[in-house]
Amino acid sequence: MAWAPCPVDGTDPARAEAITQAQTRLRTAWAARARYRQRQARLERRAAEREARRIAAMPADPVAAARPALPAAAAAILERARARAAERSKP
């Protein structure tokens, strides 16, 4: 890639132009590959960070951290209904 046309050695101008264009295409391709690799590394880093946050957010004891089956208001309404039903069924 360090080639440069030299007028002393008699390089054909058409060949020199073709080599210069090839150098330009290669530099462009190498830059694109570098950007792709940087993007992949960035995506992998973000995925690892996301996974670490997900694991950190998980409770240590899944049984103890389970949410109640019903919200407090619904549980209170259900308890009152059970109490009324129990009173009705008494002899």
PDB file of C-alpha atoms in Angstrom:
ATOM      1  CA  MET A   1       0.000   0.000   0.000  1.00  0.00           C
ATOM      2  CA  ALA A   2       3.004   2.286   0.217  1.00  0.00           C
ATOM      3  CA  TRP A   3       3.499   2.309  -3.552  1.00  0.00           C
ATOM      4  CA  ALA A   4       3.607   5.680  -5.233  1.00  0.00           C
ATOM      5  CA  PRO A   5       4.149   6.282  -8.952  1.00  0.00           C
ATOM      6  CA  CYS A   6       7.639   7.370  -9.848  1.00  0.00           C
ATOM      7  CA  PRO A   7       8.163   9.250 -13.108  1.00  0.00           C
ATOM      8  CA  VAL A   8      11.827   8.161 -13.230  1.00  0.00           C
ATOM      9  CA  ASP A   9      11.213   4.404 -13.604  1.00  0.00           C
ATOM     10  CA  GLY A  10       8.828   4.917 -16.513  1.00  0.00           C
ATOM     11  CA  THR A  11       5.616   3.603 -14.935  1.00  0.00           C
ATOM     12  CA  ASP A  12       2.790   3.639 -17.431  1.00  0.00           C
ATOM     13  CA  PRO A  13       0.253   6.348 -16.380  1.00  0.00           C
ATOM     14  CA  ALA A  14      -2.673   3.993 -16.999  1.00  0.00           C
ATOM     15  CA  ARG A  15      -1.129   1.359 -14.730  1.00  0.00           C
ATOM     16  CA  ALA A  16      -0.299   3.964 -12.117  1.00  0.00           C
ATOM     17  CA  GLU A  17      -3.944   5.114 -12.152  1.00  0.00           C
ATOM     18  CA  ALA A  18      -5.198   1.514 -11.837  1.00  0.00           C
ATOM     19  CA  ILE A  19      -2.871   0.892  -8.890  1.00  0.00           C
ATOM     20  CA  THR A  20      -3.945   4.135  -7.216  1.00  0.00           C
ATOM     21  CA  GLN A  21      -7.630   3.195  -7.633  1.00  0.00           C
ATOM     22  CA  ALA A  22      -6.954  -0.267  -6.204  1.00  0.00           C
ATOM     23  CA  GLN A  23      -5.218   1.329  -3.228  1.00  0.00           C
ATOM     24  CA  THR A  24      -8.233   3.574  -2.673  1.00  0.00           C
ATOM     25  CA  ARG A  25     -10.659   0.637  -2.853  1.00  0.00           C
ATOM     26  CA  LEU A  26      -8.535  -1.378  -0.426  1.00  0.00           C
ATOM     27  CA  ARG A  27      -8.293   1.489   2.044  1.00  0.00           C
ATOM     28  CA  THR A  28     -12.065   1.945   1.868  1.00  0.00           C
ATOM     29  CA  ALA A  29     -12.656  -1.781   2.393  1.00  0.00           C
ATOM     30  CA  TRP A  30     -10.224  -1.944   5.297  1.00  0.00           C
ATOM     31  CA  ALA A  31     -11.863   1.057   6.935  1.00  0.00           C
ATOM     32  CA  ALA A  32     -15.281  -0.592   6.533  1.00  0.00           C
ATOM     33  CA  ARG A  33     -13.959  -3.804   8.072  1.00  0.00           C
ATOM     34  CA  ALA A  34     -12.540  -1.845  11.007  1.00  0.00           C
ATOM     35  CA  ARG A  35     -15.889  -0.093  11.536  1.00  0.00           C
ATOM     36  CA  TYR A  36     -17.694  -3.442  11.386  1.00  0.00           C
ATOM     37  CA  ARG A  37     -15.369  -4.958  13.968  1.00  0.00           C
ATOM     38  CA  GLN A  38     -15.801  -1.947  16.247  1.00  0.00           C
ATOM     39  CA  ARG A  39     -19.566  -2.216  15.915  1.00  0.00           C
ATOM     40  CA  GLN A  40     -19.519  -5.940  16.709  1.00  0.00           C
ATOM     41  CA  ALA A  41     -17.345  -5.311  19.772  1.00  0.00           C
ATOM     42  CA  ARG A  42     -19.704  -2.539  20.894  1.00  0.00           C
ATOM     43  CA  LEU A  43     -22.783  -4.763  20.435  1.00  0.00           C
ATOM     44  CA  GLU A  44     -21.137  -7.626  22.344  1.00  0.00           C
ATOM     45  CA  ARG A  45     -20.180  -5.251  25.173  1.00  0.00           C
ATOM     46  CA  ARG A  46     -23.730  -3.892  25.362  1.00  0.00           C
ATOM     47  CA  ALA A  47     -25.185  -7.411  25.380  1.00  0.00           C
ATOM     48  CA  ALA A  48     -22.831  -8.412  28.196  1.00  0.00           C
ATOM     49  CA  GLU A  49     -23.800  -5.303  30.187  1.00  0.00           C
ATOM     50  CA  ARG A  50     -27.492  -6.015  29.606  1.00  0.00           C
ATOM     51  CA  GLU A  51     -27.045  -9.624  30.735  1.00  0.00           C
ATOM     52  CA  ALA A  52     -25.163  -8.480  33.842  1.00  0.00           C
ATOM     53  CA  ARG A  53     -27.968  -6.038  34.710  1.00  0.00           C
ATOM     54  CA  ARG A  54     -30.554  -8.780  34.157  1.00  0.00           C
ATOM     55  CA  ILE A  55     -28.704 -11.177  36.437  1.00  0.00           C
ATOM     56  CA  ALA A  56     -28.205  -8.488  39.080  1.00  0.00           C
ATOM     57  CA  ALA A  57     -31.933  -7.682  39.021  1.00  0.00           C
ATOM     58  CA  MET A  58     -32.904 -11.301  39.662  1.00  0.00           C
ATOM     59  CA  PRO A  59     -33.660 -12.055  43.316  1.00  0.00           C
ATOM     60  CA  ALA A  60     -31.222 -14.294  45.154  1.00  0.00           C
ATOM     61  CA  ASP A  61     -34.062 -16.462  46.517  1.00  0.00           C
ATOM     62  CA  PRO A  62     -36.823 -16.687  43.901  1.00  0.00           C
ATOM     63  CA  VAL A  63     -39.314 -18.261  46.349  1.00  0.00           C
ATOM     64  CA  ALA A  64     -38.997 -15.498  48.966  1.00  0.00           C
ATOM     65  CA  ALA A  65     -39.140 -12.698  46.405  1.00  0.00           C
ATOM     66  CA  ALA A  66     -42.319 -13.942  44.732  1.00  0.00           C
ATOM     67  CA  ARG A  67     -45.071 -11.360  44.533  1.00  0.00           C
ATOM     68  CA  PRO A  68     -48.394 -12.117  46.180  1.00  0.00           C
ATOM     69  CA  ALA A  69     -50.994 -13.686  43.941  1.00  0.00           C
ATOM     70  CA  LEU A  70     -53.466 -10.836  44.481  1.00  0.00           C
ATOM     71  CA  PRO A  71     -53.036  -7.130  45.102  1.00  0.00           C
ATOM     72  CA  ALA A  72     -53.805  -6.045  48.667  1.00  0.00           C
ATOM     73  CA  ALA A  73     -57.174  -4.478  47.778  1.00  0.00           C
ATOM     74  CA  ALA A  74     -58.345  -7.587  45.935  1.00  0.00           C
ATOM     75  CA  ALA A  75     -57.207  -9.812  48.805  1.00  0.00           C
ATOM     76  CA  ALA A  76     -59.183  -7.693  51.274  1.00  0.00           C
ATOM     77  CA  ILE A  77     -62.333  -7.904  49.131  1.00  0.00           C
ATOM     78  CA  LEU A  78     -61.939 -11.671  48.836  1.00  0.00           C
ATOM     79  CA  GLU A  79     -61.460 -12.034  52.594  1.00  0.00           C
ATOM     80  CA  ARG A  80     -64.661 -10.064  53.294  1.00  0.00           C
ATOM     81  CA  ALA A  81     -66.584 -12.211  50.815  1.00  0.00           C
ATOM     82  CA  ARG A  82     -65.295 -15.364  52.496  1.00  0.00           C
ATOM     83  CA  ALA A  83     -66.314 -14.049  55.905  1.00  0.00           C
ATOM     84  CA  ARG A  84     -69.861 -13.290  54.673  1.00  0.00           C
ATOM     85  CA  ALA A  85     -70.109 -16.715  53.079  1.00  0.00           C
ATOM     86  CA  ALA A  86     -68.934 -18.341  56.306  1.00  0.00           C
ATOM     87  CA  GLU A  87     -71.620 -16.447  58.293  1.00  0.00           C
ATOM     88  CA  ARG A  88     -74.333 -17.544  55.896  1.00  0.00           C
ATOM     89  CA  SER A  89     -73.359 -21.182  56.131  1.00  0.00           C
ATOM     90  CA  LYS A  90     -73.540 -21.265  59.951  1.00  0.00           C
ATOM     91  CA  PRO A  91     -76.624 -23.150  61.283  1.00  0.00           C
TER      92      PRO A  91
END
